[in-house]
Amino acid sequence: MVPFIIFMLIVAPMWLILHYRSKRQVSQGLSEEEYFQLSELADTADKMAERIKTLEAILDVESPNWRDKT
């Protein structure tokens, strides 16, 4: 009985507060800073994809069977 009372008085309220706080943050969407960081990451990913394509093209010319070695 005592563990249940401790749970209901301490753990349950904290759990509910944290749960609804996270729900509110999710529903608000991205902040301006988070959107900026996401845009930078997307740009970086695009640049990396282009570099990978270039490197693969170079490897295809210099060593045609490089994909079979892995």
PDB file of N, CA and C in Angstrom:
ATOM      1  N   MET A   1       0.823  -1.193   0.000  1.00  0.00           N
ATOM      2  CA  MET A   1       0.000   0.000   0.000  1.00  0.00           C
ATOM      3  C   MET A   1       0.866   1.256   0.000  1.00  0.00           C
ATOM      4  N   VAL A   2       1.943   1.257   0.771  1.00  0.00           N
ATOM      5  CA  VAL A   2       2.826   2.433   0.847  1.00  0.00           C
ATOM      6  C   VAL A   2       3.483   2.718  -0.501  1.00  0.00           C
ATOM      7  N   PRO A   3       4.004   1.741  -1.224  1.00  0.00           N
ATOM      8  CA  PRO A   3       4.594   2.037  -2.530  1.00  0.00           C
ATOM      9  C   PRO A   3       3.586   2.643  -3.510  1.00  0.00           C
ATOM     10  N   PHE A   4       2.341   2.191  -3.434  1.00  0.00           N
ATOM     11  CA  PHE A   4       1.311   2.743  -4.296  1.00  0.00           C
ATOM     12  C   PHE A   4       1.041   4.210  -3.966  1.00  0.00           C
ATOM     13  N   ILE A   5       0.996   4.548  -2.704  1.00  0.00           N
ATOM     14  CA  ILE A   5       0.764   5.940  -2.291  1.00  0.00           C
ATOM     15  C   ILE A   5       1.938   6.819  -2.719  1.00  0.00           C
ATOM     16  N   ILE A   6       3.152   6.333  -2.550  1.00  0.00           N
ATOM     17  CA  ILE A   6       4.334   7.090  -2.977  1.00  0.00           C
ATOM     18  C   ILE A   6       4.293   7.297  -4.485  1.00  0.00           C
ATOM     19  N   PHE A   7       3.927   6.252  -5.205  1.00  0.00           N
ATOM     20  CA  PHE A   7       3.825   6.366  -6.658  1.00  0.00           C
ATOM     21  C   PHE A   7       2.803   7.423  -7.040  1.00  0.00           C
ATOM     22  N   MET A   8       1.631   7.392  -6.424  1.00  0.00           N
ATOM     23  CA  MET A   8       0.560   8.321  -6.770  1.00  0.00           C
ATOM     24  C   MET A   8       0.880   9.762  -6.365  1.00  0.00           C
ATOM     25  N   LEU A   9       1.650   9.960  -5.320  1.00  0.00           N
ATOM     26  CA  LEU A   9       1.951  11.314  -4.847  1.00  0.00           C
ATOM     27  C   LEU A   9       3.182  11.930  -5.515  1.00  0.00           C
ATOM     28  N   ILE A  10       4.120  11.117  -5.949  1.00  0.00           N
ATOM     29  CA  ILE A  10       5.380  11.655  -6.479  1.00  0.00           C
ATOM     30  C   ILE A  10       5.556  11.332  -7.957  1.00  0.00           C
ATOM     31  N   VAL A  11       5.511  10.078  -8.300  1.00  0.00           N
ATOM     32  CA  VAL A  11       5.847   9.660  -9.652  1.00  0.00           C
ATOM     33  C   VAL A  11       4.755  10.032 -10.652  1.00  0.00           C
ATOM     34  N   ALA A  12       3.524   9.746 -10.351  1.00  0.00           N
ATOM     35  CA  ALA A  12       2.431   9.985 -11.297  1.00  0.00           C
ATOM     36  C   ALA A  12       2.303  11.459 -11.696  1.00  0.00           C
ATOM     37  N   PRO A  13       2.313  12.418 -10.759  1.00  0.00           N
ATOM     38  CA  PRO A  13       2.218  13.822 -11.187  1.00  0.00           C
ATOM     39  C   PRO A  13       3.387  14.269 -12.062  1.00  0.00           C
ATOM     40  N   MET A  14       4.606  13.835 -11.706  1.00  0.00           N
ATOM     41  CA  MET A  14       5.764  14.202 -12.522  1.00  0.00           C
ATOM     42  C   MET A  14       5.632  13.592 -13.912  1.00  0.00           C
ATOM     43  N   TRP A  15       5.185  12.374 -13.984  1.00  0.00           N
ATOM     44  CA  TRP A  15       5.009  11.679 -15.244  1.00  0.00           C
ATOM     45  C   TRP A  15       4.003  12.429 -16.123  1.00  0.00           C
ATOM     46  N   LEU A  16       2.883  12.830 -15.546  1.00  0.00           N
ATOM     47  CA  LEU A  16       1.875  13.560 -16.306  1.00  0.00           C
ATOM     48  C   LEU A  16       2.380  14.914 -16.777  1.00  0.00           C
ATOM     49  N   ILE A  17       3.071  15.638 -15.911  1.00  0.00           N
ATOM     50  CA  ILE A  17       3.613  16.953 -16.280  1.00  0.00           C
ATOM     51  C   ILE A  17       4.590  16.818 -17.439  1.00  0.00           C
ATOM     52  N   LEU A  18       5.525  15.889 -17.342  1.00  0.00           N
ATOM     53  CA  LEU A  18       6.511  15.697 -18.404  1.00  0.00           C
ATOM     54  C   LEU A  18       5.858  15.221 -19.694  1.00  0.00           C
ATOM     55  N   HIS A  19       4.862  14.381 -19.581  1.00  0.00           N
ATOM     56  CA  HIS A  19       4.170  13.872 -20.765  1.00  0.00           C
ATOM     57  C   HIS A  19       3.481  15.002 -21.512  1.00  0.00           C
ATOM     58  N   TYR A  20       2.715  15.822 -20.809  1.00  0.00           N
ATOM     59  CA  TYR A  20       1.975  16.882 -21.494  1.00  0.00           C
ATOM     60  C   TYR A  20       2.882  18.021 -21.936  1.00  0.00           C
ATOM     61  N   ARG A  21       3.997  18.233 -21.256  1.00  0.00           N
ATOM     62  CA  ARG A  21       4.964  19.232 -21.713  1.00  0.00           C
ATOM     63  C   ARG A  21       5.572  18.798 -23.043  1.00  0.00           C
ATOM     64  N   SER A  22       5.911  17.517 -23.163  1.00  0.00           N
ATOM     65  CA  SER A  22       6.480  17.034 -24.428  1.00  0.00           C
ATOM     66  C   SER A  22       5.435  17.064 -25.535  1.00  0.00           C
ATOM     67  N   LYS A  23       4.181  16.777 -25.225  1.00  0.00           N
ATOM     68  CA  LYS A  23       3.115  16.856 -26.224  1.00  0.00           C
ATOM     69  C   LYS A  23       2.961  18.286 -26.735  1.00  0.00           C
ATOM     70  N   ARG A  24       3.049  19.264 -25.843  1.00  0.00           N
ATOM     71  CA  ARG A  24       2.913  20.663 -26.233  1.00  0.00           C
ATOM     72  C   ARG A  24       4.075  21.087 -27.123  1.00  0.00           C
ATOM     73  N   GLN A  25       5.281  20.660 -26.785  1.00  0.00           N
ATOM     74  CA  GLN A  25       6.446  21.020 -27.596  1.00  0.00           C
ATOM     75  C   GLN A  25       6.350  20.418 -28.986  1.00  0.00           C
ATOM     76  N   VAL A  26       5.850  19.203 -29.099  1.00  0.00           N
ATOM     77  CA  VAL A  26       5.711  18.559 -30.399  1.00  0.00           C
ATOM     78  C   VAL A  26       4.664  19.295 -31.231  1.00  0.00           C
ATOM     79  N   SER A  27       3.584  19.703 -30.612  1.00  0.00           N
ATOM     80  CA  SER A  27       2.520  20.365 -31.361  1.00  0.00           C
ATOM     81  C   SER A  27       2.904  21.776 -31.800  1.00  0.00           C
ATOM     82  N   GLN A  28       3.872  22.397 -31.129  1.00  0.00           N
ATOM     83  CA  GLN A  28       4.301  23.741 -31.502  1.00  0.00           C
ATOM     84  C   GLN A  28       5.158  23.735 -32.760  1.00  0.00           C
ATOM     85  N   GLY A  29       5.748  22.626 -33.109  1.00  0.00           N
ATOM     86  CA  GLY A  29       6.595  22.548 -34.292  1.00  0.00           C
ATOM     87  C   GLY A  29       8.017  22.982 -33.993  1.00  0.00           C
ATOM     88  N   LEU A  30       8.755  23.278 -35.058  1.00  0.00           N
ATOM     89  CA  LEU A  30      10.157  23.649 -34.930  1.00  0.00           C
ATOM     90  C   LEU A  30      10.300  25.128 -34.591  1.00  0.00           C
ATOM     91  N   SER A  31      11.261  25.426 -33.742  1.00  0.00           N
ATOM     92  CA  SER A  31      11.578  26.823 -33.461  1.00  0.00           C
ATOM     93  C   SER A  31      12.390  27.370 -34.636  1.00  0.00           C
ATOM     94  N   GLU A  32      12.607  28.665 -34.647  1.00  0.00           N
ATOM     95  CA  GLU A  32      13.359  29.287 -35.737  1.00  0.00           C
ATOM     96  C   GLU A  32      14.782  28.747 -35.788  1.00  0.00           C
ATOM     97  N   GLU A  33      15.400  28.579 -34.625  1.00  0.00           N
ATOM     98  CA  GLU A  33      16.772  28.053 -34.570  1.00  0.00           C
ATOM     99  C   GLU A  33      16.829  26.611 -35.062  1.00  0.00           C
ATOM    100  N   GLU A  34      15.858  25.796 -34.648  1.00  0.00           N
ATOM    101  CA  GLU A  34      15.823  24.406 -35.091  1.00  0.00           C
ATOM    102  C   GLU A  34      15.603  24.317 -36.602  1.00  0.00           C
ATOM    103  N   TYR A  35      14.749  25.190 -37.137  1.00  0.00           N
ATOM    104  CA  TYR A  35      14.520  25.207 -38.579  1.00  0.00           C
ATOM    105  C   TYR A  35      15.796  25.585 -39.323  1.00  0.00           C
ATOM    106  N   PHE A  36      16.540  26.567 -38.793  1.00  0.00           N
ATOM    107  CA  PHE A  36      17.798  26.981 -39.399  1.00  0.00           C
ATOM    108  C   PHE A  36      18.805  25.831 -39.381  1.00  0.00           C
ATOM    109  N   GLN A  37      18.918  25.133 -38.248  1.00  0.00           N
ATOM    110  CA  GLN A  37      19.835  24.003 -38.142  1.00  0.00           C
ATOM    111  C   GLN A  37      19.430  22.893 -39.111  1.00  0.00           C
ATOM    112  N   LEU A  38      18.124  22.644 -39.226  1.00  0.00           N
ATOM    113  CA  LEU A  38      17.655  21.614 -40.149  1.00  0.00           C
ATOM    114  C   LEU A  38      17.988  21.981 -41.590  1.00  0.00           C
ATOM    115  N   SER A  39      17.853  23.253 -41.931  1.00  0.00           N
ATOM    116  CA  SER A  39      18.201  23.708 -43.275  1.00  0.00           C
ATOM    117  C   SER A  39      19.686  23.526 -43.550  1.00  0.00           C
ATOM    118  N   GLU A  40      20.530  23.869 -42.570  1.00  0.00           N
ATOM    119  CA  GLU A  40      21.975  23.681 -42.734  1.00  0.00           C
ATOM    120  C   GLU A  40      22.317  22.209 -42.909  1.00  0.00           C
ATOM    121  N   LEU A  41      21.695  21.339 -42.120  1.00  0.00           N
ATOM    122  CA  LEU A  41      21.951  19.903 -42.239  1.00  0.00           C
ATOM    123  C   LEU A  41      21.509  19.382 -43.599  1.00  0.00           C
ATOM    124  N   ALA A  42      20.391  19.861 -44.100  1.00  0.00           N
ATOM    125  CA  ALA A  42      19.918  19.430 -45.417  1.00  0.00           C
ATOM    126  C   ALA A  42      20.891  19.879 -46.503  1.00  0.00           C
ATOM    127  N   ASP A  43      21.401  21.107 -46.405  1.00  0.00           N
ATOM    128  CA  ASP A  43      22.383  21.593 -47.376  1.00  0.00           C
ATOM    129  C   ASP A  43      23.660  20.763 -47.325  1.00  0.00           C
ATOM    130  N   THR A  44      24.109  20.465 -46.114  1.00  0.00           N
ATOM    131  CA  THR A  44      25.312  19.653 -45.943  1.00  0.00           C
ATOM    132  C   THR A  44      25.106  18.255 -46.528  1.00  0.00           C
ATOM    133  N   ALA A  45      23.941  17.676 -46.297  1.00  0.00           N
ATOM    134  CA  ALA A  45      23.645  16.348 -46.844  1.00  0.00           C
ATOM    135  C   ALA A  45      23.634  16.371 -48.370  1.00  0.00           C
ATOM    136  N   ASP A  46      23.082  17.425 -48.950  1.00  0.00           N
ATOM    137  CA  ASP A  46      23.077  17.539 -50.413  1.00  0.00           C
ATOM    138  C   ASP A  46      24.496  17.636 -50.965  1.00  0.00           C
ATOM    139  N   LYS A  47      25.348  18.425 -50.299  1.00  0.00           N
ATOM    140  CA  LYS A  47      26.739  18.555 -50.737  1.00  0.00           C
ATOM    141  C   LYS A  47      27.470  17.218 -50.629  1.00  0.00           C
ATOM    142  N   MET A  48      27.235  16.508 -49.523  1.00  0.00           N
ATOM    143  CA  MET A  48      27.884  15.213 -49.340  1.00  0.00           C
ATOM    144  C   MET A  48      27.418  14.212 -50.389  1.00  0.00           C
ATOM    145  N   ALA A  49      26.136  14.219 -50.728  1.00  0.00           N
ATOM    146  CA  ALA A  49      25.619  13.303 -51.752  1.00  0.00           C
ATOM    147  C   ALA A  49      26.269  13.591 -53.091  1.00  0.00           C
ATOM    148  N   GLU A  50      26.440  14.855 -53.407  1.00  0.00           N
ATOM    149  CA  GLU A  50      27.091  15.227 -54.670  1.00  0.00           C
ATOM    150  C   GLU A  50      28.552  14.780 -54.680  1.00  0.00           C
ATOM    151  N   ARG A  51      29.241  14.934 -53.555  1.00  0.00           N
ATOM    152  CA  ARG A  51      30.632  14.489 -53.464  1.00  0.00           C
ATOM    153  C   ARG A  51      30.741  12.979 -53.609  1.00  0.00           C
ATOM    154  N   ILE A  52      29.821  12.258 -53.010  1.00  0.00           N
ATOM    155  CA  ILE A  52      29.839  10.798 -53.110  1.00  0.00           C
ATOM    156  C   ILE A  52      29.641  10.362 -54.557  1.00  0.00           C
ATOM    157  N   LYS A  53      28.706  11.010 -55.260  1.00  0.00           N
ATOM    158  CA  LYS A  53      28.496  10.692 -56.670  1.00  0.00           C
ATOM    159  C   LYS A  53      29.765  10.938 -57.474  1.00  0.00           C
ATOM    160  N   THR A  54      30.445  12.051 -57.194  1.00  0.00           N
ATOM    161  CA  THR A  54      31.683  12.366 -57.908  1.00  0.00           C
ATOM    162  C   THR A  54      32.758  11.321 -57.616  1.00  0.00           C
ATOM    163  N   LEU A  55      32.918  10.967 -56.342  1.00  0.00           N
ATOM    164  CA  LEU A  55      33.914   9.955 -55.975  1.00  0.00           C
ATOM    165  C   LEU A  55      33.598   8.599 -56.607  1.00  0.00           C
ATOM    166  N   GLU A  56      32.341   8.222 -56.635  1.00  0.00           N
ATOM    167  CA  GLU A  56      31.970   6.952 -57.265  1.00  0.00           C
ATOM    168  C   GLU A  56      32.258   6.980 -58.763  1.00  0.00           C
ATOM    169  N   ALA A  57      32.013   8.122 -59.388  1.00  0.00           N
ATOM    170  CA  ALA A  57      32.301   8.234 -60.824  1.00  0.00           C
ATOM    171  C   ALA A  57      33.797   8.094 -61.077  1.00  0.00           C
ATOM    172  N   ILE A  58      34.628   8.709 -60.242  1.00  0.00           N
ATOM    173  CA  ILE A  58      36.085   8.599 -60.374  1.00  0.00           C
ATOM    174  C   ILE A  58      36.521   7.155 -60.171  1.00  0.00           C
ATOM    175  N   LEU A  59      35.978   6.509 -59.150  1.00  0.00           N
ATOM    176  CA  LEU A  59      36.335   5.110 -58.895  1.00  0.00           C
ATOM    177  C   LEU A  59      35.881   4.198 -60.026  1.00  0.00           C
ATOM    178  N   ASP A  60      34.717   4.473 -60.599  1.00  0.00           N
ATOM    179  CA  ASP A  60      34.246   3.652 -61.725  1.00  0.00           C
ATOM    180  C   ASP A  60      35.206   3.722 -62.904  1.00  0.00           C
ATOM    181  N   VAL A  61      35.805   4.902 -63.131  1.00  0.00           N
ATOM    182  CA  VAL A  61      36.744   5.063 -64.245  1.00  0.00           C
ATOM    183  C   VAL A  61      38.080   4.406 -63.915  1.00  0.00           C
ATOM    184  N   GLU A  62      38.595   4.642 -62.716  1.00  0.00           N
ATOM    185  CA  GLU A  62      39.933   4.153 -62.359  1.00  0.00           C
ATOM    186  C   GLU A  62      39.954   2.680 -61.981  1.00  0.00           C
ATOM    187  N   SER A  63      38.908   2.205 -61.351  1.00  0.00           N
ATOM    188  CA  SER A  63      38.865   0.808 -60.920  1.00  0.00           C
ATOM    189  C   SER A  63      37.434   0.291 -61.102  1.00  0.00           C
ATOM    190  N   PRO A  64      37.114  -0.214 -62.283  1.00  0.00           N
ATOM    191  CA  PRO A  64      35.730  -0.605 -62.597  1.00  0.00           C
ATOM    192  C   PRO A  64      35.122  -1.646 -61.668  1.00  0.00           C
ATOM    193  N   ASN A  65      35.939  -2.480 -61.040  1.00  0.00           N
ATOM    194  CA  ASN A  65      35.424  -3.564 -60.202  1.00  0.00           C
ATOM    195  C   ASN A  65      35.459  -3.231 -58.707  1.00  0.00           C
ATOM    196  N   TRP A  66      35.526  -1.972 -58.362  1.00  0.00           N
ATOM    197  CA  TRP A  66      35.656  -1.602 -56.942  1.00  0.00           C
ATOM    198  C   TRP A  66      34.400  -1.968 -56.146  1.00  0.00           C
ATOM    199  N   ARG A  67      33.265  -1.986 -56.772  1.00  0.00           N
ATOM    200  CA  ARG A  67      32.027  -2.305 -56.043  1.00  0.00           C
ATOM    201  C   ARG A  67      31.963  -3.796 -55.689  1.00  0.00           C
ATOM    202  N   ASP A  68      32.602  -4.640 -56.457  1.00  0.00           N
ATOM    203  CA  ASP A  68      32.586  -6.081 -56.212  1.00  0.00           C
ATOM    204  C   ASP A  68      33.509  -6.482 -55.079  1.00  0.00           C
ATOM    205  N   LYS A  69      34.435  -5.614 -54.678  1.00  0.00           N
ATOM    206  CA  LYS A  69      35.423  -5.951 -53.652  1.00  0.00           C
ATOM    207  C   LYS A  69      34.847  -5.873 -52.245  1.00  0.00           C
ATOM    208  N   THR A  70      33.706  -5.268 -52.046  1.00  0.00           N
ATOM    209  CA  THR A  70      33.143  -5.134 -50.699  1.00  0.00           C
ATOM    210  C   THR A  70      32.303  -6.281 -50.300  1.00  0.00           C
TER     211      THR A  70
END
